[in-house]
């Protein structure tokens, strides 16, 4: 049986793959890139998924749509 964090990551990636089939407007992509730039420092220092989830929720949940949050998490998981 896989660890809970690993299982959560796999489920999250499946959700992100579904989202990637939807085309995003250029403005949405620009906002996402800007937020990724801001998050880069924080994500660089995080090695576990749960703290990354917590930081993203605390700092950006009200500014980002759920699909953007999932894309940010995909960035974290693949780094």
PDB file of C-alpha atoms in Angstrom:
ATOM      1  CA  UNK A   1       0.000   0.000   0.000  1.00  0.00           C
ATOM      2  CA  UNK A   2       1.323   3.439  -0.948  1.00  0.00           C
ATOM      3  CA  UNK A   3       1.964   6.144   1.683  1.00  0.00           C
ATOM      4  CA  UNK A   4      -0.972   8.584   2.044  1.00  0.00           C
ATOM      5  CA  UNK A   5       1.049  11.546   0.737  1.00  0.00           C
ATOM      6  CA  UNK A   6       2.112   9.578  -2.337  1.00  0.00           C
ATOM      7  CA  UNK A   7      -1.460   8.451  -2.992  1.00  0.00           C
ATOM      8  CA  UNK A   8      -2.682  12.044  -2.629  1.00  0.00           C
ATOM      9  CA  UNK A   9      -0.036  13.182  -5.111  1.00  0.00           C
ATOM     10  CA  UNK A  10      -1.135  10.570  -7.645  1.00  0.00           C
ATOM     11  CA  UNK A  11      -4.786  11.590  -7.295  1.00  0.00           C
ATOM     12  CA  UNK A  12      -3.797  15.236  -7.660  1.00  0.00           C
ATOM     13  CA  UNK A  13      -1.823  14.538 -10.832  1.00  0.00           C
ATOM     14  CA  UNK A  14      -4.818  12.737 -12.321  1.00  0.00           C
ATOM     15  CA  UNK A  15      -6.927  15.843 -11.646  1.00  0.00           C
ATOM     16  CA  UNK A  16      -4.300  18.097 -13.204  1.00  0.00           C
ATOM     17  CA  UNK A  17      -4.163  15.917 -16.323  1.00  0.00           C
ATOM     18  CA  UNK A  18      -7.906  16.447 -16.760  1.00  0.00           C
ATOM     19  CA  UNK A  19      -7.463  20.203 -16.356  1.00  0.00           C
ATOM     20  CA  UNK A  20      -4.701  20.311 -18.952  1.00  0.00           C
ATOM     21  CA  UNK A  21      -7.178  19.285 -21.632  1.00  0.00           C
ATOM     22  CA  UNK A  22      -8.941  22.641 -21.144  1.00  0.00           C
ATOM     23  CA  UNK A  23      -7.437  25.646 -22.919  1.00  0.00           C
ATOM     24  CA  UNK A  24      -6.748  28.588 -20.625  1.00  0.00           C
ATOM     25  CA  UNK A  25      -6.954  32.238 -21.718  1.00  0.00           C
ATOM     26  CA  UNK A  26      -3.633  34.072 -22.057  1.00  0.00           C
ATOM     27  CA  UNK A  27      -4.464  36.332 -19.090  1.00  0.00           C
ATOM     28  CA  UNK A  28      -4.980  33.295 -16.862  1.00  0.00           C
ATOM     29  CA  UNK A  29      -1.631  31.848 -17.941  1.00  0.00           C
ATOM     30  CA  UNK A  30       0.084  35.173 -17.231  1.00  0.00           C
ATOM     31  CA  UNK A  31      -1.360  35.274 -13.720  1.00  0.00           C
ATOM     32  CA  UNK A  32      -0.308  31.673 -13.165  1.00  0.00           C
ATOM     33  CA  UNK A  33       3.264  32.382 -14.273  1.00  0.00           C
ATOM     34  CA  UNK A  34       3.418  35.423 -11.995  1.00  0.00           C
ATOM     35  CA  UNK A  35       2.164  33.375  -9.042  1.00  0.00           C
ATOM     36  CA  UNK A  36       4.662  30.608  -9.840  1.00  0.00           C
ATOM     37  CA  UNK A  37       7.443  33.193  -9.773  1.00  0.00           C
ATOM     38  CA  UNK A  38       6.304  34.357  -6.332  1.00  0.00           C
ATOM     39  CA  UNK A  39       5.958  30.790  -5.060  1.00  0.00           C
ATOM     40  CA  UNK A  40       9.321  29.647  -6.385  1.00  0.00           C
ATOM     41  CA  UNK A  41      11.224  30.642  -3.255  1.00  0.00           C
ATOM     42  CA  UNK A  42       8.706  28.946  -0.974  1.00  0.00           C
ATOM     43  CA  UNK A  43       8.425  25.783  -3.056  1.00  0.00           C
ATOM     44  CA  UNK A  44      12.197  25.506  -3.381  1.00  0.00           C
ATOM     45  CA  UNK A  45      12.474  25.082   0.391  1.00  0.00           C
ATOM     46  CA  UNK A  46       9.632  22.573   0.732  1.00  0.00           C
ATOM     47  CA  UNK A  47      10.293  18.886   0.394  1.00  0.00           C
ATOM     48  CA  UNK A  48       6.947  17.485   1.486  1.00  0.00           C
ATOM     49  CA  UNK A  49       3.579  17.805  -0.210  1.00  0.00           C
ATOM     50  CA  UNK A  50       1.528  18.616   2.882  1.00  0.00           C
ATOM     51  CA  UNK A  51       3.472  21.773   3.843  1.00  0.00           C
ATOM     52  CA  UNK A  52       3.275  22.879   0.208  1.00  0.00           C
ATOM     53  CA  UNK A  53      -0.491  22.454   0.300  1.00  0.00           C
ATOM     54  CA  UNK A  54      -0.694  24.447   3.512  1.00  0.00           C
ATOM     55  CA  UNK A  55       1.413  27.330   2.209  1.00  0.00           C
ATOM     56  CA  UNK A  56      -0.510  27.511  -1.043  1.00  0.00           C
ATOM     57  CA  UNK A  57      -3.808  27.525   0.821  1.00  0.00           C
ATOM     58  CA  UNK A  58      -2.683  30.170   3.299  1.00  0.00           C
ATOM     59  CA  UNK A  59      -1.046  32.533   0.821  1.00  0.00           C
ATOM     60  CA  UNK A  60      -2.953  32.176  -2.431  1.00  0.00           C
ATOM     61  CA  UNK A  61      -6.209  30.264  -2.090  1.00  0.00           C
ATOM     62  CA  UNK A  62      -8.305  33.428  -2.233  1.00  0.00           C
ATOM     63  CA  UNK A  63      -6.371  34.774  -5.212  1.00  0.00           C
ATOM     64  CA  UNK A  64      -6.236  31.648  -7.354  1.00  0.00           C
ATOM     65  CA  UNK A  65      -8.940  29.464  -8.805  1.00  0.00           C
ATOM     66  CA  UNK A  66      -8.836  25.762  -7.847  1.00  0.00           C
ATOM     67  CA  UNK A  67      -7.425  24.774 -11.283  1.00  0.00           C
ATOM     68  CA  UNK A  68      -4.517  27.172 -10.757  1.00  0.00           C
ATOM     69  CA  UNK A  69      -3.868  25.737  -7.303  1.00  0.00           C
ATOM     70  CA  UNK A  70      -3.698  22.259  -8.853  1.00  0.00           C
ATOM     71  CA  UNK A  71      -1.256  23.462 -11.499  1.00  0.00           C
ATOM     72  CA  UNK A  72       0.939  24.987  -8.796  1.00  0.00           C
ATOM     73  CA  UNK A  73       0.894  21.691  -6.940  1.00  0.00           C
ATOM     74  CA  UNK A  74       1.860  19.848 -10.115  1.00  0.00           C
ATOM     75  CA  UNK A  75       4.850  22.197 -10.382  1.00  0.00           C
ATOM     76  CA  UNK A  76       5.788  21.319  -6.791  1.00  0.00           C
ATOM     77  CA  UNK A  77       5.392  17.554  -7.248  1.00  0.00           C
ATOM     78  CA  UNK A  78       7.463  17.394 -10.452  1.00  0.00           C
ATOM     79  CA  UNK A  79      10.399  19.494  -9.252  1.00  0.00           C
TER      80      UNK A  79
END
